[in-house]
Amino acid sequence: MTAVARAGRGGALVLTGEPGTGKSALLDHARRTADGMRLVRACGSRFEKELPFAALHQLCLPMLGHLSELPAQHRDALRSAFGPAPGAPDVSRVGPAALDLLSRAARAQPLLCLIDDAHWLDSASSHVLAFLARRIAGEPVAMVFAARPAGESTEAAGLAALPGLSLSGLSDTDARMLLASLSHTTVDDQVRRRLVLEARGNPLALLEVPSAGGYAPLDTSSVPSPAERGHRSRIEALPAAVRLLLTVASADPTGDAALLWAAARHLGIDAAASAAAATATGLAEFATQVRFCHPLARSAVYRAAAPGERRRVHGALAAVTDPVTDPDRRAWHRAQAASSPDADVAAELERHAPRAQTRGGTAATAAFLERAAALSPGTAERTARTLAAVRAHIDAGMGEKARQLLATVEDTAMDRHRLARADVLRGQLALLRQSGGSGPVFALRAARRLAEVDPAGSRDHLLDALEMSLSTGRVTGALDVVLAAARTAAPAPRSPDALDAFVRLTTEGPRAAYPLLRRVLDGEDAPMWTRRPALAVVLASELWDPHTHTEITEWLMKTGRASGSPPLLRLGLVRTATGSALSGDLGRAQAAIAEEEAVAHAVGGPPVTYHRLQLAAMRGRRDEAVALFEAVGAAARADGTGQPDTDVHWAAAVLHNGLGEYPAALAAARRAVAHGGLQPAGLVLPELVEAAVRCGEHAAAAAALEPLTESTGAGGTSSGLGIAAYARALVTGREEYYLEAVEHLEKSPLVPYRGRARLLYGEWLRRRGRRRDSRGQLRAAHELLSAAGVEAFARRAADELRATGERAQSRSRAAGDRLT
């Protein structure tokens, strides 16, 4: 419809559906995809239904700059409707006046009018908007309304005659697919089946997935929603036995009817009579599976029960739950039934926390350990379990909850080991919340606490500090401090270890360190990434090994999804995006970025920006990249680090090299390597070499080539050797190095760099008058770079090919750019 409106033919559509079926989401989709259109919005409000023209005023307000262009009678009609002019407004005059206003505003730019909650429109606005919708066929105006089904609001009746689209619930198959798409959430199969039944296809209800696979208790502290209050009024009129049966049903997340009847018998409830009475209210159904009419009804029932009654119900469920087949569920119900510390229940919770993870992921583990800590009578046990719960909450991406729990632990209640553990947790929290470079500082403090009493533990915390300093990617100087401490640390019990490898890299260089780095990365018993994935990613990059990077990424994705750990999954998605961008699979990179943002939103954290910036730079999209540069710079200033990190400067160098802006590329590359530390070479040095050569600064190019040659030679991979070869060709101007680069990179998965090697070779050939030879290289470069979506470098190849007298074949836009 928006495309038709852009072509000059207007239209209207009314989306109807129950709350939560996706009406507002579709309006937002229309907003995002309405390229070239001016957006105006209005929203009905139950509090403004008695105010005539309230919604129409919202819609017209951004366009009132055109008021002076209207005839006097239309100006007066709108002014009387919106207040400034005296006299009673006349709907029959306001309608044509509003149409005239929309028509004149649309002459400058087609209009998209979005009206949400149309069932709450005031009567006057409803009539005028319906009038407009019927008369915009000849104007470049699209109007989309979202309303609840007819019958819920008589005021929206004027919209009933307009073209409509009714949004019904999802099928069970689609509902299960939607739940499966929530990659940050692990849900037990029984809980999932019950949720699908109770949601009845409502997408919003499906998205209200019970946290921790049903193990987190329903919230009884917050204010009930209006919908819950409506259910609650029906509950309060029921007999006590019926309310008690409903409370049993609400306290069991599985909906297992056999368990319900057993608990009812344990409580002395006449199950048949109470179930019939409960069913008659429409609140719940009792069959082979117990289900409420809506997830909010279940929440309302649980909230309505007194705390003592809830404990009584959980006690009954614990008594009838099989301790052999469902020990974790039994432990959970026992814990919810406890009213005071209980050492036996706390120990049982701690013992079954790993089993709970298989049902509800890391969030379930966190819930078990937190409750175990609360029920621990002894200070030492309570402190240990609280620290374990903090770690589990961090693994589950729940940073604020972890922070609150950690604040309850008193330093005086901890020995050195627990003080060190608390420091590491503070560092991990800082990392999770992206709060500057304080993470490594906490981990260093932990290492120093144990330096005398536990040298092995101290080294382990130094690795924590190293991992944090590399993961933050910030220019804080923390990395140098960590490595200095590592050089004076006690030797490893099983030397050499990862810390030795990093120290050797910084003191003896790549050739001495890379064999040890490889051995540490592969591990003796298991690969390093199963214990320290972020550190393993750095090692794989240092070794110029994209294949191992892919293996680490696949492990992260598989483990993150299986465990329900948002931080692990987000790291996997970031590495997927980065690896895909470097290998030229930009569609996969975009999908990973979108999912990472969705997971970040779901857990209440900021999305990662760097991989979006890398993708924009690789594609050569200046406006998008510059906006992201500004956002990253603002974030760096806000968290106290003052400046962006090496990755950001690398992205800037790639962007400007692709665009042929070599002085800017050289400046960015120099900033990237200025601070030293690990990985300043990496993929930054080839950008520095290319930019320096183009700027005529051959000494700078030669100086950058030396460490690049050393690191890629030590790594020995086709990717590294090929990139170093084309950098050497740029510095020396010798053809054999271009040929060497092309040969090596043919075996590399880094398609954009394969294309860039041919582009540089083709440019070199053309400048030496070998136009025929250059065409083959430039043609191949253009095909590779275009297929990979590396747009700026592809344009460079096309320009060079045009200079030889041949026109590059244009490619259609990538499917990922066309699809929503």
Coordinates of C-alpha atoms in Angstrom, one line a residue, residues 585-588 590-591 619 621 786-789 791 811-820:
D585 CA 28.6 -13.7 3.8
L586 CA 27.0 -10.3 4.6
G587 CA 23.5 -11.8 4.8
R588 CA 24.5 -14.1 7.6
Q590 CA 23.1 -9.1 9.2
A591 CA 21.0 -12.0 10.6
R619 CA 30.4 -2.6 2.8
R621 CA 28.5 2.7 3.6
S786 CA 30.2 -7.5 -5.6
A787 CA 29.1 -11.1 -4.6
A788 CA 30.5 -10.5 -1.1
G789 CA 28.6 -7.2 -0.8
E791 CA 30.4 -2.3 -2.2
R811 CA 24.7 -7.0 -10.2
S812 CA 21.3 -6.9 -8.7
R813 CA 20.9 -6.0 -5.1
A814 CA 21.6 -8.7 -2.7
A815 CA 18.5 -10.6 -1.5
G816 CA 19.3 -9.6 2.1
D817 CA 18.9 -5.9 1.1
R818 CA 15.6 -6.5 -0.6
L819 CA 14.0 -8.6 2.1
T820 CA 12.6 -7.2 5.4

